[in-house]
Amino acid sequence: MDEFRFELALCSYLESETGAIVARQLGGAVAEPGARIVDVVVLQPGTAFEKRARLSPKAIPTRAIESDVGAGQAVPRRNVFEGTSRGRRIVETAVEAGYFQLERRDGKDWVRATARYPDDWYDRLTAIENKPDLGSPGDLDDQITHDVALGLFDEVVLATASYVTRAHLNRLPEPVGVWQFDPETGERTVVREPSRLPVDDPGIEPTDRHPLRTDVAVVAPGEKRRKRLTIAERAYGKGWRPSLEAYPACAHADATGDCRPYCGQFGHVVDPGTDCGTDCPSFTPGSRPTCDPTEVRADRSPWIADPPGAVRKQAGLDRFIPREGDPGDERLSKSN
């Protein structure tokens, strides 16, 4: 089985069995963003998860969360991120996510947060590296070593369909957990439990490998905390299913009950990005499957597709009336 089909089957299993947020293909590096892409990330909800879920179904930019824009006091937009072009994009993204709200006063834009961002909304982040066939491990050693040395995730797991031998286990760092997973039956065997990694300590990130040496960067705990928040937000906003637009408009296109793209002609789950299109000899123009990934995700996981939101109505220059169901912790007084 190819890695894409294996990966989606594992994501579906984890979503249904753990009650967690599951996402695919997220960045797992700090010093060199984009240098490490993690196959699957599992986010275990924390005590304040419901407050975060009620804020927005989309990812909220980390810089917007860490900014001085508060939930009860609007600030001039030009003062946010010093009015830089990157800052403007961050504000626009936060507005689209529903976390920031723009107001017009005396011909100028002001910005405020729609609610206080909740702490402790996620409890644990697990990184999963998929290698269905351990006979073709690829860059497994480098990938696993990177994750363990950096300690960005609470746990690191190797998932495989292969039979796991003692030799396989001896090649892996001790903290790495190992799962044997059958994507056809959905059966998972825990060969070795993962150990917790020191996410609050400095991490060592390999940045460049040479025949006789490996260059590394020391990543401070604060940098790791920020990256973990970014990963958590992207996991919440992205999920693991392809968007509906990615499904092929083909007469053979279908979807499984959990909304994985399926080809009726070949009889298995497919990767629309590489397996489908007019180059496929069996391609026949048609309509996309009726499966709605958003609806299915909301039904099968704690993610909320259409939360009540946290937008407040202006009651004065810097006082706002909370809307019923407001997830914010702040309760400002109502004006008469």
mmCIF file of C-alpha atoms in Angstrom:
data_model
loop_
_atom_site.group_PDB
_atom_site.id
_atom_site.type_symbol
_atom_site.label_atom_id
_atom_site.label_comp_id
_atom_site.label_asym_id
_atom_site.label_seq_id
_atom_site.Cartn_x
_atom_site.Cartn_y
_atom_site.Cartn_z
ATOM 1 C CA MET A 1 0.000 0.000 0.000
ATOM 2 C CA ASP A 2 1.261 3.491 -0.829
ATOM 3 C CA GLU A 3 1.906 5.945 1.972
ATOM 4 C CA PHE A 4 -1.015 8.248 1.114
ATOM 5 C CA ARG A 5 -3.630 5.502 1.475
ATOM 6 C CA PHE A 6 -1.930 4.252 4.638
ATOM 7 C CA GLU A 7 -1.816 7.764 6.068
ATOM 8 C CA LEU A 8 -5.494 8.530 5.462
ATOM 9 C CA ALA A 9 -6.565 5.180 6.885
ATOM 10 C CA LEU A 10 -4.537 5.861 10.031
ATOM 11 C CA CYS A 11 -5.952 9.386 10.335
ATOM 12 C CA SER A 12 -9.498 8.037 10.095
ATOM 13 C CA TYR A 13 -8.776 5.418 12.741
ATOM 14 C CA LEU A 14 -7.229 7.926 15.151
ATOM 15 C CA GLU A 15 -10.086 10.387 14.688
ATOM 16 C CA SER A 16 -12.732 7.770 15.448
ATOM 17 C CA GLU A 17 -10.897 6.012 18.279
ATOM 18 C CA THR A 18 -9.210 8.817 20.226
ATOM 19 C CA GLY A 19 -11.611 11.777 20.066
ATOM 20 C CA ALA A 20 -8.633 13.960 19.189
ATOM 21 C CA ILE A 21 -7.892 16.524 16.491
ATOM 22 C CA VAL A 22 -5.959 14.834 13.679
ATOM 23 C CA ALA A 23 -4.088 16.669 10.932
ATOM 24 C CA ARG A 24 -1.649 15.842 8.135
ATOM 25 C CA GLN A 25 1.491 17.349 6.666
ATOM 26 C CA LEU A 26 2.456 20.054 9.168
ATOM 27 C CA GLY A 27 5.811 21.764 9.622
ATOM 28 C CA GLY A 28 7.908 20.346 12.463
ATOM 29 C CA ALA A 29 11.041 22.522 12.387
ATOM 30 C CA VAL A 30 11.877 25.793 14.145
ATOM 31 C CA ALA A 31 15.308 27.032 13.071
ATOM 32 C CA GLU A 32 14.628 26.160 9.432
ATOM 33 C CA PRO A 33 10.846 26.239 8.890
ATOM 34 C CA GLY A 34 9.779 23.850 6.173
ATOM 35 C CA ALA A 35 12.829 21.621 6.555
ATOM 36 C CA ARG A 36 10.789 18.969 8.397
ATOM 37 C CA ILE A 37 7.213 18.020 7.497
ATOM 38 C CA VAL A 38 5.463 15.686 9.926
ATOM 39 C CA ASP A 39 3.140 13.105 8.359
ATOM 40 C CA VAL A 40 0.428 13.137 11.036
ATOM 41 C CA VAL A 41 -0.136 15.268 14.128
ATOM 42 C CA VAL A 42 -2.567 14.271 16.872
ATOM 43 C CA LEU A 43 -3.763 17.018 19.236
ATOM 44 C CA GLN A 44 -5.339 15.923 22.502
ATOM 45 C CA PRO A 45 -7.856 18.506 23.782
ATOM 46 C CA GLY A 46 -7.077 20.344 27.017
ATOM 47 C CA THR A 47 -9.271 21.867 29.698
ATOM 48 C CA ALA A 48 -10.080 25.012 27.673
ATOM 49 C CA PHE A 49 -10.648 23.249 24.353
ATOM 50 C CA GLU A 50 -14.321 24.194 24.079
ATOM 51 C CA LYS A 51 -13.486 27.892 24.387
ATOM 52 C CA ARG A 52 -10.992 27.609 21.543
ATOM 53 C CA ALA A 53 -13.423 25.601 19.410
ATOM 54 C CA ARG A 54 -16.059 28.307 19.815
ATOM 55 C CA LEU A 55 -13.686 31.017 18.587
ATOM 56 C CA SER A 56 -13.171 29.921 14.985
ATOM 57 C CA PRO A 57 -12.974 26.811 12.784
ATOM 58 C CA LYS A 58 -9.889 28.307 11.118
ATOM 59 C CA ALA A 59 -6.287 28.575 12.257
ATOM 60 C CA ILE A 60 -5.526 31.799 14.123
ATOM 61 C CA PRO A 61 -2.084 33.339 13.441
ATOM 62 C CA THR A 62 0.301 32.958 16.373
ATOM 63 C CA ARG A 63 1.473 36.559 16.084
ATOM 64 C CA ALA A 64 -2.108 37.772 16.340
ATOM 65 C CA ILE A 65 -2.573 35.707 19.505
ATOM 66 C CA GLU A 66 0.634 37.112 21.017
ATOM 67 C CA SER A 67 -0.079 40.705 19.988
ATOM 68 C CA ASP A 68 -1.160 43.554 22.257
ATOM 69 C CA VAL A 69 -4.625 43.615 20.697
ATOM 70 C CA GLY A 70 -7.020 42.885 23.531
ATOM 71 C CA ALA A 71 -10.582 41.646 23.810
ATOM 72 C CA GLY A 72 -12.070 44.786 25.359
ATOM 73 C CA GLN A 73 -9.930 47.665 24.135
ATOM 74 C CA ALA A 74 -9.600 48.507 20.445
ATOM 75 C CA VAL A 75 -6.247 49.820 19.183
ATOM 76 C CA PRO A 76 -5.422 51.722 15.982
ATOM 77 C CA ARG A 77 -4.665 49.332 13.169
ATOM 78 C CA ARG A 78 -1.580 51.308 12.185
ATOM 79 C CA ASN A 79 -0.081 50.493 15.602
ATOM 80 C CA VAL A 80 -0.489 46.729 15.174
ATOM 81 C CA PHE A 81 2.823 45.157 14.102
ATOM 82 C CA GLU A 82 4.002 48.716 13.309
ATOM 83 C CA GLY A 83 1.878 48.811 10.164
ATOM 84 C CA THR A 84 4.210 46.540 8.142
ATOM 85 C CA SER A 85 2.961 44.692 5.071
ATOM 86 C CA ARG A 86 3.434 41.383 6.872
ATOM 87 C CA GLY A 87 1.546 42.802 9.833
ATOM 88 C CA ARG A 88 -1.329 43.807 7.569
ATOM 89 C CA ARG A 89 -1.538 40.249 6.269
ATOM 90 C CA ILE A 90 -1.591 38.887 9.805
ATOM 91 C CA VAL A 91 -4.431 41.247 10.749
ATOM 92 C CA GLU A 92 -6.386 40.281 7.618
ATOM 93 C CA THR A 93 -5.921 36.564 8.353
ATOM 94 C CA ALA A 94 -7.008 37.051 11.962
ATOM 95 C CA VAL A 95 -10.081 38.980 10.773
ATOM 96 C CA GLU A 96 -10.955 36.213 8.299
ATOM 97 C CA ALA A 97 -10.638 33.692 11.131
ATOM 98 C CA GLY A 98 -12.988 35.781 13.272
ATOM 99 C CA TYR A 99 -10.415 36.410 16.001
ATOM 100 C CA PHE A 100 -9.868 40.096 15.162
ATOM 101 C CA GLN A 101 -12.585 42.577 14.346
ATOM 102 C CA LEU A 102 -12.107 45.847 12.487
ATOM 103 C CA GLU A 103 -13.942 49.013 13.454
ATOM 104 C CA ARG A 104 -14.077 52.390 11.698
ATOM 105 C CA ARG A 105 -13.685 55.501 13.843
ATOM 106 C CA ASP A 106 -13.132 59.007 12.533
ATOM 107 C CA GLY A 107 -12.017 57.644 9.184
ATOM 108 C CA LYS A 108 -9.449 55.267 10.713
ATOM 109 C CA ASP A 109 -9.396 51.496 11.257
ATOM 110 C CA TRP A 110 -9.211 50.113 14.769
ATOM 111 C CA VAL A 111 -8.630 46.484 15.746
ATOM 112 C CA ARG A 112 -9.708 44.411 18.699
ATOM 113 C CA ALA A 113 -9.850 40.730 19.562
ATOM 114 C CA THR A 114 -13.322 39.233 19.708
ATOM 115 C CA ALA A 115 -12.464 37.220 22.833
ATOM 116 C CA ARG A 116 -9.588 36.420 25.140
ATOM 117 C CA TYR A 117 -7.522 33.575 23.717
ATOM 118 C CA PRO A 118 -7.803 30.553 26.032
ATOM 119 C CA ASP A 119 -4.755 28.993 27.651
ATOM 120 C CA ASP A 120 -4.444 25.213 28.015
ATOM 121 C CA TRP A 121 -6.809 24.438 25.163
ATOM 122 C CA TYR A 122 -4.624 21.568 23.999
ATOM 123 C CA ASP A 123 -2.934 19.018 26.226
ATOM 124 C CA ARG A 124 -0.555 16.936 24.109
ATOM 125 C CA LEU A 125 0.898 16.919 20.601
ATOM 126 C CA THR A 126 1.962 13.628 19.048
ATOM 127 C CA ALA A 127 4.026 13.420 15.863
ATOM 128 C CA ILE A 128 3.570 10.295 13.744
ATOM 129 C CA GLU A 129 5.955 9.246 10.995
ATOM 130 C CA ASN A 130 4.389 6.801 8.530
ATOM 131 C CA LYS A 131 6.512 4.073 6.954
ATOM 132 C CA PRO A 132 4.132 1.382 5.691
ATOM 133 C CA ASP A 133 7.060 -0.716 4.445
ATOM 134 C CA LEU A 134 10.098 -0.822 6.719
ATOM 135 C CA GLY A 135 11.955 -2.506 3.880
ATOM 136 C CA SER A 136 11.996 0.921 2.191
ATOM 137 C CA PRO A 137 12.554 3.280 5.136
ATOM 138 C CA GLY A 138 13.769 6.255 3.102
ATOM 139 C CA ASP A 139 14.939 9.057 5.416
ATOM 140 C CA LEU A 140 13.394 7.495 8.508
ATOM 141 C CA ASP A 141 16.537 7.671 10.660
ATOM 142 C CA ASP A 142 17.099 11.375 9.976
ATOM 143 C CA GLN A 143 13.417 12.234 10.442
ATOM 144 C CA ILE A 144 13.068 10.413 13.758
ATOM 145 C CA THR A 145 16.397 11.715 15.064
ATOM 146 C CA HIS A 146 15.296 15.262 14.211
ATOM 147 C CA ASP A 147 12.032 14.930 16.117
ATOM 148 C CA VAL A 148 13.580 13.378 19.227
ATOM 149 C CA ALA A 149 16.521 15.796 19.435
ATOM 150 C CA LEU A 150 14.309 18.858 18.963
ATOM 151 C CA GLY A 151 11.628 17.740 21.427
ATOM 152 C CA LEU A 152 8.959 19.864 19.800
ATOM 153 C CA PHE A 153 6.251 17.217 20.242
ATOM 154 C CA ASP A 154 5.303 15.521 23.489
ATOM 155 C CA GLU A 155 5.519 12.139 21.795
ATOM 156 C CA VAL A 156 6.952 10.687 18.597
ATOM 157 C CA VAL A 157 5.563 7.509 17.011
ATOM 158 C CA LEU A 158 6.525 5.371 14.030
ATOM 159 C CA ALA A 159 3.510 3.763 12.307
ATOM 160 C CA THR A 160 4.053 0.862 9.923
ATOM 161 C CA ALA A 161 2.221 -2.014 8.265
ATOM 162 C CA SER A 162 5.371 -4.166 8.386
ATOM 163 C CA TYR A 163 6.183 -6.808 10.957
ATOM 164 C CA VAL A 164 8.416 -5.092 13.521
ATOM 165 C CA THR A 165 11.513 -7.021 14.533
ATOM 166 C CA ARG A 166 13.886 -6.500 17.447
ATOM 167 C CA ALA A 167 16.420 -5.165 14.942
ATOM 168 C CA HIS A 168 13.940 -2.484 13.866
ATOM 169 C CA LEU A 169 13.361 -1.434 17.478
ATOM 170 C CA ASN A 170 17.086 -1.299 18.242
ATOM 171 C CA ARG A 171 17.604 1.169 15.372
ATOM 172 C CA LEU A 172 15.112 3.634 16.814
ATOM 173 C CA PRO A 173 15.768 6.062 19.691
ATOM 174 C CA GLU A 174 14.303 4.693 22.914
ATOM 175 C CA PRO A 175 11.601 7.392 23.337
ATOM 176 C CA VAL A 176 10.013 6.593 19.946
ATOM 177 C CA GLY A 177 6.805 4.595 20.103
ATOM 178 C CA VAL A 178 6.013 2.002 17.447
ATOM 179 C CA TRP A 179 2.597 1.031 16.082
ATOM 180 C CA GLN A 180 1.793 -1.756 13.689
ATOM 181 C CA PHE A 181 -1.304 -0.714 11.782
ATOM 182 C CA ASP A 182 -3.363 -2.631 9.232
ATOM 183 C CA PRO A 183 -5.085 -0.056 7.001
ATOM 184 C CA GLU A 184 -7.475 -2.659 5.570
ATOM 185 C CA THR A 185 -8.897 -3.853 8.898
ATOM 186 C CA GLY A 186 -8.200 -0.767 11.003
ATOM 187 C CA GLU A 187 -6.418 -2.865 13.630
ATOM 188 C CA ARG A 188 -3.570 -1.268 15.569
ATOM 189 C CA THR A 189 -0.999 -3.048 17.708
ATOM 190 C CA VAL A 190 1.146 -0.985 20.056
ATOM 191 C CA VAL A 191 4.572 -2.583 19.758
ATOM 192 C CA ARG A 192 6.204 0.015 21.995
ATOM 193 C CA GLU A 193 4.690 2.924 23.895
ATOM 194 C CA PRO A 194 6.260 6.350 23.281
ATOM 195 C CA SER A 195 7.992 8.180 26.114
ATOM 196 C CA ARG A 196 7.357 11.836 26.889
ATOM 197 C CA LEU A 197 9.905 14.244 25.442
ATOM 198 C CA PRO A 198 11.200 17.331 27.328
ATOM 199 C CA VAL A 199 9.202 19.959 25.436
ATOM 200 C CA ASP A 200 9.968 22.644 28.056
ATOM 201 C CA ASP A 201 13.745 22.236 27.687
ATOM 202 C CA PRO A 202 15.999 23.641 24.943
ATOM 203 C CA GLY A 203 16.013 21.498 21.812
ATOM 204 C CA ILE A 204 18.683 20.578 19.286
ATOM 205 C CA GLU A 205 17.603 20.905 15.666
ATOM 206 C CA PRO A 206 19.779 19.343 12.947
ATOM 207 C CA THR A 207 20.067 21.933 10.182
ATOM 208 C CA ASP A 208 22.579 20.525 7.720
ATOM 209 C CA ARG A 209 24.181 17.123 7.348
ATOM 210 C CA HIS A 210 27.650 16.495 5.949
ATOM 211 C CA PRO A 211 29.613 13.238 5.561
ATOM 212 C CA LEU A 212 31.622 13.848 8.755
ATOM 213 C CA ARG A 213 29.450 16.253 10.720
ATOM 214 C CA THR A 214 25.947 17.547 11.328
ATOM 215 C CA ASP A 215 25.284 21.245 11.851
ATOM 216 C CA VAL A 216 22.732 21.989 14.564
ATOM 217 C CA ALA A 217 20.855 24.919 16.070
ATOM 218 C CA VAL A 218 19.912 25.259 19.732
ATOM 219 C CA VAL A 219 16.207 26.097 19.987
ATOM 220 C CA ALA A 220 15.159 27.927 23.143
ATOM 221 C CA PRO A 221 12.091 26.821 25.136
ATOM 222 C CA GLY A 222 10.237 30.011 24.205
ATOM 223 C CA GLU A 223 10.760 29.347 20.498
ATOM 224 C CA LYS A 224 9.446 25.825 20.969
ATOM 225 C CA ARG A 225 6.350 27.061 22.811
ATOM 226 C CA ARG A 226 5.547 29.470 19.991
ATOM 227 C CA LYS A 227 6.016 26.764 17.348
ATOM 228 C CA ARG A 228 3.865 24.331 19.317
ATOM 229 C CA LEU A 229 1.085 26.907 19.398
ATOM 230 C CA THR A 230 1.441 27.396 15.637
ATOM 231 C CA ILE A 231 1.268 23.632 15.076
ATOM 232 C CA ALA A 232 -1.782 23.327 17.321
ATOM 233 C CA GLU A 233 -3.581 26.133 15.482
ATOM 234 C CA ARG A 234 -2.758 24.727 12.057
ATOM 235 C CA ALA A 235 -3.821 21.249 13.126
ATOM 236 C CA TYR A 236 -7.152 22.622 14.323
ATOM 237 C CA GLY A 237 -7.732 24.641 11.192
ATOM 238 C CA LYS A 238 -6.501 22.127 8.609
ATOM 239 C CA GLY A 239 -7.515 18.612 9.643
ATOM 240 C CA TRP A 240 -6.515 15.638 7.504
ATOM 241 C CA ARG A 241 -9.016 15.367 4.662
ATOM 242 C CA PRO A 242 -8.398 16.894 1.250
ATOM 243 C CA SER A 243 -10.607 19.893 0.511
ATOM 244 C CA LEU A 244 -13.678 19.194 -1.621
ATOM 245 C CA GLU A 245 -12.042 21.020 -4.534
ATOM 246 C CA ALA A 246 -9.261 18.413 -4.535
ATOM 247 C CA TYR A 247 -11.649 15.560 -5.283
ATOM 248 C CA PRO A 248 -11.682 14.746 -9.018
ATOM 249 C CA ALA A 249 -14.666 15.677 -11.199
ATOM 250 C CA CYS A 250 -14.754 12.197 -12.685
ATOM 251 C CA ALA A 251 -17.542 9.695 -13.220
ATOM 252 C CA HIS A 252 -15.517 7.119 -11.234
ATOM 253 C CA ALA A 253 -14.898 9.484 -8.308
ATOM 254 C CA ASP A 254 -16.508 8.506 -5.032
ATOM 255 C CA ALA A 255 -15.827 8.833 -1.324
ATOM 256 C CA THR A 256 -15.739 6.443 1.614
ATOM 257 C CA GLY A 257 -18.044 6.954 4.569
ATOM 258 C CA ASP A 258 -15.337 8.959 6.348
ATOM 259 C CA CYS A 259 -14.821 11.060 3.202
ATOM 260 C CA ARG A 260 -11.592 9.642 1.853
ATOM 261 C CA PRO A 261 -11.337 10.048 -1.965
ATOM 262 C CA TYR A 262 -12.143 6.716 -3.596
ATOM 263 C CA CYS A 263 -11.954 5.504 -7.199
ATOM 264 C CA GLY A 264 -14.682 3.086 -8.265
ATOM 265 C CA GLN A 265 -12.707 2.059 -11.347
ATOM 266 C CA PHE A 266 -9.641 0.907 -9.400
ATOM 267 C CA GLY A 267 -11.461 -0.030 -6.206
ATOM 268 C CA HIS A 268 -9.383 1.800 -3.623
ATOM 269 C CA VAL A 269 -8.651 5.155 -2.007
ATOM 270 C CA VAL A 270 -6.630 7.442 -4.266
ATOM 271 C CA ASP A 271 -4.561 10.593 -3.977
ATOM 272 C CA PRO A 272 -6.378 13.125 -6.198
ATOM 273 C CA GLY A 273 -3.254 15.238 -6.470
ATOM 274 C CA THR A 274 -1.178 12.509 -8.140
ATOM 275 C CA ASP A 275 -3.521 9.693 -9.215
ATOM 276 C CA CYS A 276 -6.383 11.599 -10.833
ATOM 277 C CA GLY A 277 -6.888 13.930 -13.766
ATOM 278 C CA THR A 278 -7.168 13.914 -17.516
ATOM 279 C CA ASP A 279 -3.909 11.936 -17.775
ATOM 280 C CA CYS A 280 -5.555 8.926 -16.117
ATOM 281 C CA PRO A 281 -6.558 6.400 -18.840
ATOM 282 C CA SER A 282 -9.872 5.787 -17.032
ATOM 283 C CA PHE A 283 -10.760 9.441 -16.574
ATOM 284 C CA THR A 284 -14.348 10.171 -17.551
ATOM 285 C CA PRO A 285 -15.723 13.686 -17.013
ATOM 286 C CA GLY A 286 -18.333 13.757 -14.276
ATOM 287 C CA SER A 287 -19.196 15.446 -10.995
ATOM 288 C CA ARG A 288 -17.337 15.482 -7.706
ATOM 289 C CA PRO A 289 -18.503 13.198 -4.869
ATOM 290 C CA THR A 290 -21.314 14.521 -2.696
ATOM 291 C CA CYS A 291 -19.312 13.907 0.471
ATOM 292 C CA ASP A 292 -18.670 17.148 2.373
ATOM 293 C CA PRO A 293 -15.318 16.934 4.252
ATOM 294 C CA THR A 294 -16.321 19.815 6.533
ATOM 295 C CA GLU A 295 -19.576 18.201 7.576
ATOM 296 C CA VAL A 296 -17.980 14.796 8.122
ATOM 297 C CA ARG A 297 -15.138 16.247 10.176
ATOM 298 C CA ALA A 298 -17.540 18.138 12.415
ATOM 299 C CA ASP A 299 -19.581 14.979 12.924
ATOM 300 C CA ARG A 300 -16.621 12.735 13.748
ATOM 301 C CA SER A 301 -14.375 15.002 15.828
ATOM 302 C CA PRO A 302 -14.470 17.762 18.492
ATOM 303 C CA TRP A 303 -13.858 20.380 15.780
ATOM 304 C CA ILE A 304 -16.763 22.828 15.329
ATOM 305 C CA ALA A 305 -17.438 23.917 11.754
ATOM 306 C CA ASP A 306 -19.771 26.809 12.540
ATOM 307 C CA PRO A 307 -19.201 28.060 16.101
ATOM 308 C CA PRO A 308 -21.350 30.817 17.601
ATOM 309 C CA GLY A 309 -18.328 33.140 17.540
ATOM 310 C CA ALA A 310 -17.295 35.852 19.937
ATOM 311 C CA VAL A 311 -18.176 39.094 18.173
ATOM 312 C CA ARG A 312 -19.297 41.831 20.544
ATOM 313 C CA LYS A 313 -21.458 44.814 19.676
ATOM 314 C CA GLN A 314 -19.935 48.200 20.411
ATOM 315 C CA ALA A 315 -21.539 49.919 23.389
ATOM 316 C CA GLY A 316 -19.115 52.791 23.826
ATOM 317 C CA LEU A 317 -15.633 53.890 22.909
ATOM 318 C CA ASP A 318 -13.992 50.929 24.619
ATOM 319 C CA ARG A 319 -16.869 48.962 26.182
ATOM 320 C CA PHE A 320 -18.557 46.088 24.391
ATOM 321 C CA ILE A 321 -21.612 43.989 25.111
ATOM 322 C CA PRO A 322 -20.889 40.232 25.186
ATOM 323 C CA ARG A 323 -23.074 38.247 22.846
ATOM 324 C CA GLU A 324 -24.932 35.263 24.300
ATOM 325 C CA GLY A 325 -22.640 32.251 24.178
ATOM 326 C CA ASP A 326 -19.484 34.429 24.109
ATOM 327 C CA PRO A 327 -16.488 32.136 24.750
ATOM 328 C CA GLY A 328 -14.361 34.984 26.121
ATOM 329 C CA ASP A 329 -13.466 34.979 29.800
ATOM 330 C CA GLU A 330 -13.867 38.718 30.115
ATOM 331 C CA ARG A 331 -17.317 40.002 31.022
ATOM 332 C CA LEU A 332 -17.600 43.702 30.407
ATOM 333 C CA SER A 333 -20.469 45.659 31.865
ATOM 334 C CA LYS A 334 -23.525 46.327 29.702
ATOM 335 C CA SER A 335 -24.401 49.890 28.931
ATOM 336 C CA ASN A 336 -27.973 51.017 29.547
#
